[in-house]
Coordinates of C-alpha atoms in Angstrom, one line a residue:
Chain A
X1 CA -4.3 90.8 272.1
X2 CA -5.3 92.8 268.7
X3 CA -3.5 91.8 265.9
X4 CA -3.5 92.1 262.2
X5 CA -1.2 89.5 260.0
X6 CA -0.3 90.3 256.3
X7 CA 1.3 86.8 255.8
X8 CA 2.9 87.8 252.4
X9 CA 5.8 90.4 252.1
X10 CA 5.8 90.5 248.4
X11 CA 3.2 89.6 246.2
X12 CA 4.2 89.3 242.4
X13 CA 1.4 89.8 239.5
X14 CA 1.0 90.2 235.9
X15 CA -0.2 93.1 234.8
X16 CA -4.1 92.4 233.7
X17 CA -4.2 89.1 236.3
X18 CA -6.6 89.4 239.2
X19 CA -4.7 90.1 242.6
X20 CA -5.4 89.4 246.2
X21 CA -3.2 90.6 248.9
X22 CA -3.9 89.1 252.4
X23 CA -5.1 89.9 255.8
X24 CA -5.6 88.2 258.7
X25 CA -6.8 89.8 262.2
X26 CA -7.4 88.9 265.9
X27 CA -9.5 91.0 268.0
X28 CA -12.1 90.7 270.7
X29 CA -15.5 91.8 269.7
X30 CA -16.4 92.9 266.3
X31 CA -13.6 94.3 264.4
X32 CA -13.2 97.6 262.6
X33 CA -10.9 96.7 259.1
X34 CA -9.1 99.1 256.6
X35 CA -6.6 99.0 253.5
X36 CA -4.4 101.3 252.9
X37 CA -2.0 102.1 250.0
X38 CA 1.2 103.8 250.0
X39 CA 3.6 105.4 247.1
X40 CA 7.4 105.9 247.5
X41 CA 7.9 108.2 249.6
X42 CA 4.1 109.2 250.4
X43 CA 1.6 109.2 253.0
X44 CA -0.9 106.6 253.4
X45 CA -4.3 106.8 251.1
X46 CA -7.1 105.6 252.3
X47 CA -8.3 102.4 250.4
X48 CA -11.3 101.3 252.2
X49 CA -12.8 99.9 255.5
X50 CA -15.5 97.4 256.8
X51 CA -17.5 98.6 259.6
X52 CA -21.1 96.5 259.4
X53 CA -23.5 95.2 256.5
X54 CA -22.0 93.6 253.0
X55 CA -19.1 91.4 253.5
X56 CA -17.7 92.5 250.2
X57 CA -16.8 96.0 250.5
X58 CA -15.4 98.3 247.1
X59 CA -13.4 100.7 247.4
X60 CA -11.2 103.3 245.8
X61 CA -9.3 102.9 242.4
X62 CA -11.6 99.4 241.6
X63 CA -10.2 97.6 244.7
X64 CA -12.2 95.9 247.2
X65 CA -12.2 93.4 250.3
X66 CA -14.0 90.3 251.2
X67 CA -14.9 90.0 254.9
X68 CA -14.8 86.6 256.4
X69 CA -15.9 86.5 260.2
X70 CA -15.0 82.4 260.3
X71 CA -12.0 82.8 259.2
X72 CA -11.2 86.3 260.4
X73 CA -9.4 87.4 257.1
X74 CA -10.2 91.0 255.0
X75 CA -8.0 90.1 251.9
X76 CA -8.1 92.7 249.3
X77 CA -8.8 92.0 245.7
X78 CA -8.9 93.6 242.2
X79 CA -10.3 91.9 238.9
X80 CA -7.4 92.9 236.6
X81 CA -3.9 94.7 238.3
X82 CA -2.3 97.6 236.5
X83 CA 1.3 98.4 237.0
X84 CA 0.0 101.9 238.5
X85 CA -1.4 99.1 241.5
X86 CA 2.6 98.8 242.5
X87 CA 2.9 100.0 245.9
X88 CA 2.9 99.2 249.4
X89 CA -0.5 97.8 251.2
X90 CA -1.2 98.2 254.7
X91 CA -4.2 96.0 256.2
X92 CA -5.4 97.7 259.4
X93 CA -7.7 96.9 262.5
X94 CA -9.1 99.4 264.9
X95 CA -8.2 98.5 268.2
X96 CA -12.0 98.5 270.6
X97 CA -9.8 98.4 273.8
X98 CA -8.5 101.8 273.0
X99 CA -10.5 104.3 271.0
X100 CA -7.7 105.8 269.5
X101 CA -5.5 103.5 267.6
X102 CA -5.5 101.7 264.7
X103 CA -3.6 98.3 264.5
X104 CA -1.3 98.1 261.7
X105 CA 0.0 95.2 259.5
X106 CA 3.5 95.3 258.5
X107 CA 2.9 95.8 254.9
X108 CA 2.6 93.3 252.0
X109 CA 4.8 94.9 248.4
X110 CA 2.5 94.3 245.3
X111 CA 4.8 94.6 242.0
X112 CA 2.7 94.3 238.7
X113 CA 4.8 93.3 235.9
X114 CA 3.8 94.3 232.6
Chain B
X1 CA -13.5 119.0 253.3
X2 CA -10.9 117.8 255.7
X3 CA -7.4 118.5 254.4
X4 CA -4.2 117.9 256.7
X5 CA -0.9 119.9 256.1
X6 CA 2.7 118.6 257.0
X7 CA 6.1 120.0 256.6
X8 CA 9.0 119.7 255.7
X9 CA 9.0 117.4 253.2
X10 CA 12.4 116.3 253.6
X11 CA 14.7 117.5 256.4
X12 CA 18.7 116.9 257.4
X13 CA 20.1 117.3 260.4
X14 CA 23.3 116.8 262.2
X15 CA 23.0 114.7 265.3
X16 CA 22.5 116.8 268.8
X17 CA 20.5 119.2 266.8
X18 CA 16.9 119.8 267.7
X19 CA 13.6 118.9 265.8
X20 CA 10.2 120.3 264.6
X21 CA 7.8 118.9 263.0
X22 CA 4.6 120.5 262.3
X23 CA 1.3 119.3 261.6
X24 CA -2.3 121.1 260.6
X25 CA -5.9 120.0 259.8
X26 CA -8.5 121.8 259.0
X27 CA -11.9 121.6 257.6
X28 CA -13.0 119.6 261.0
X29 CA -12.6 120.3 265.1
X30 CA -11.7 118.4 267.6
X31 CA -9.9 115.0 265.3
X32 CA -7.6 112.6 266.4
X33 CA -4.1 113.2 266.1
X34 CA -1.5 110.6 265.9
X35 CA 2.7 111.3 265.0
X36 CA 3.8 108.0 263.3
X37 CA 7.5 106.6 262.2
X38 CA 7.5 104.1 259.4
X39 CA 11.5 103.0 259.3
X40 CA 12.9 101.7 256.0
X41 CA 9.6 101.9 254.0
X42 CA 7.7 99.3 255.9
X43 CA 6.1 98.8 259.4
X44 CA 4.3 101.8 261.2
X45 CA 5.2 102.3 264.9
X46 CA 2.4 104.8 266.5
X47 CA 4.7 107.4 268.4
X48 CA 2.2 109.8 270.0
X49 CA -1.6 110.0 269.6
X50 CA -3.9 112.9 271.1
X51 CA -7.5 113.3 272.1
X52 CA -7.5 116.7 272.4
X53 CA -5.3 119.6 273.4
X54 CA -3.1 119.1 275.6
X55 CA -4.5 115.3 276.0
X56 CA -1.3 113.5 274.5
X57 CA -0.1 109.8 275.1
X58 CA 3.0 108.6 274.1
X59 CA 3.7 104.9 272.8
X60 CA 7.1 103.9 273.0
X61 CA 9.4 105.6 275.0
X62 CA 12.1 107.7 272.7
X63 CA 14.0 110.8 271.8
X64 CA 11.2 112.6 271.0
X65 CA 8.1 114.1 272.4
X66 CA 4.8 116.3 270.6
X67 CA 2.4 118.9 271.6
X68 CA -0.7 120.0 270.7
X69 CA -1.1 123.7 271.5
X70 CA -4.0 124.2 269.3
X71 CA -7.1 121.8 268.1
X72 CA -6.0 121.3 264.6
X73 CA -2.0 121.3 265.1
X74 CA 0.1 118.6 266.5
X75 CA 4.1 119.0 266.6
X76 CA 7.1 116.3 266.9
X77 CA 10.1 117.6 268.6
X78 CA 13.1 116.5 270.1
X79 CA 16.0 118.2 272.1
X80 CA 18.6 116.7 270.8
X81 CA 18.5 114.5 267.8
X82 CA 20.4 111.0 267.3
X83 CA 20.8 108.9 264.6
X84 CA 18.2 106.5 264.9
X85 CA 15.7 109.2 264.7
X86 CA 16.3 108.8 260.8
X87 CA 13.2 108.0 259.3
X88 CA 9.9 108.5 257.5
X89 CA 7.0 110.6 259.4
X90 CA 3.7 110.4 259.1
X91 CA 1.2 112.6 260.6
X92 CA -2.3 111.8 260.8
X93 CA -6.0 112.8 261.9
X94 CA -9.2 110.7 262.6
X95 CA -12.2 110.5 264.8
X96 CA -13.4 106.5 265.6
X97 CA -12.8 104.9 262.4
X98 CA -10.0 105.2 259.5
X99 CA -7.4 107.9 259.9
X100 CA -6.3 110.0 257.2
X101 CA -2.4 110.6 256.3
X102 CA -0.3 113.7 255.6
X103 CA 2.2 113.0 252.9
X104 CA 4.9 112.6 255.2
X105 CA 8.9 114.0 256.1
X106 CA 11.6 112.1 255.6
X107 CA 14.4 112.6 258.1
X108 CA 17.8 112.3 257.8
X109 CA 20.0 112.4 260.7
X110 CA 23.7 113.2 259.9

């Protein structure tokens, strides 16, 4: 079955630090991969997504992801965290058995303390 | 460029009462629609999704139920609401790749 894992809950980081918030995924054939970011009380933004080509993949607000096809993992990264990085992170995978869906993690909290 | 609209923002209601929620994209033709609940700010469940009008499948079976009587608009209802239809909202729009959010209602059942 498709799955996506986001192994950490919370992820704690001081502000300036480098972070990396984790993904894992299971699917059969090559996968489809996105990050998301929510605010309190917000809809989901659009981070961004690995379709083909570059395993490192940048994205909005100086984030980006690292592909790894051995170990199946799309962990997001950023150099130096701000506290405006505090939100909620949704790792995603679209689901080839159905066209129409998108695979959710259940969300990893990033707090950057000043 | 693609923009999608959702309201209300927030909404309370008293249990029994009925429920609309209303959805619009425009800027695009013919998107993906999907009616998500995310329940005390984490997981997303995937409620509904749609391939076209009048094309609608629903994921879990629930209180609720959407339509889509136009390309670009896609609508959660329900009959009679209950309390553990509380919760955060989301609609969304995409073709075969990432989807793109509205900024959500968050519902209060009473």
């Amino acid at each position: 079955a498709q799955s996506v894992a986001q192994p950490e809950d919370q992820v704690n980081v001081a502000e300036g630090n480098p972070l990396t918030v984790k993904c894992t995924y299971s699917v059969s054939g090559n996968p489809y991969l996105f990050w998301y970011v929510q605010y309190p009380n917000r809809g989901l933004q659009f981070l961004l997504k690995y379709i083909t080509g570059d395993n490192l993949v940048k994205g909005s607000y100086g984030f980006e992801a690292e592909f790894n096809k051995s170990q199946t993992s799309f962990h997001l990264k950023k150099p130096s965290a701000l506290v405006s990085d505090s939100a909620l992170y949704f790792c995603a995978v679209r689901d080839i058995l159905s066209n129409y869906q998108l695979i959710w993690g259940a969300g990893t909290k990033l707090i950057i303390k000043p | 460029s693609q923009t999608i609209h959702q309201w209300p923002a927030t909404l309370v209601q008293p249990v029994g009462s009925p429920l609309s929620l209303e959805c619009t994209v425009e800027g695009t033709s013919n998107p993906n629609l999907y009616w998500y609940r995310q329940a005390a700010g984490r997981g997303l469940q995937l409620l509904f999704y749609s391939i076209g009008i009048d094309q609608i499948s629903s994921e879990v079976p629930q209180n609720l139920s959407a339509s889509r009587p136009q390309d670009r608009q896609f609508i959660l209802s329900s009959k009679k609401l209950l309390l553990s239809d509380s919760g955060f909202y989301l609609c969304a729009w995409g073709w075969d790749t990432e989807a793109f959010f509205g900024q959500g209602t968050r519902l209060t059942v009473v």
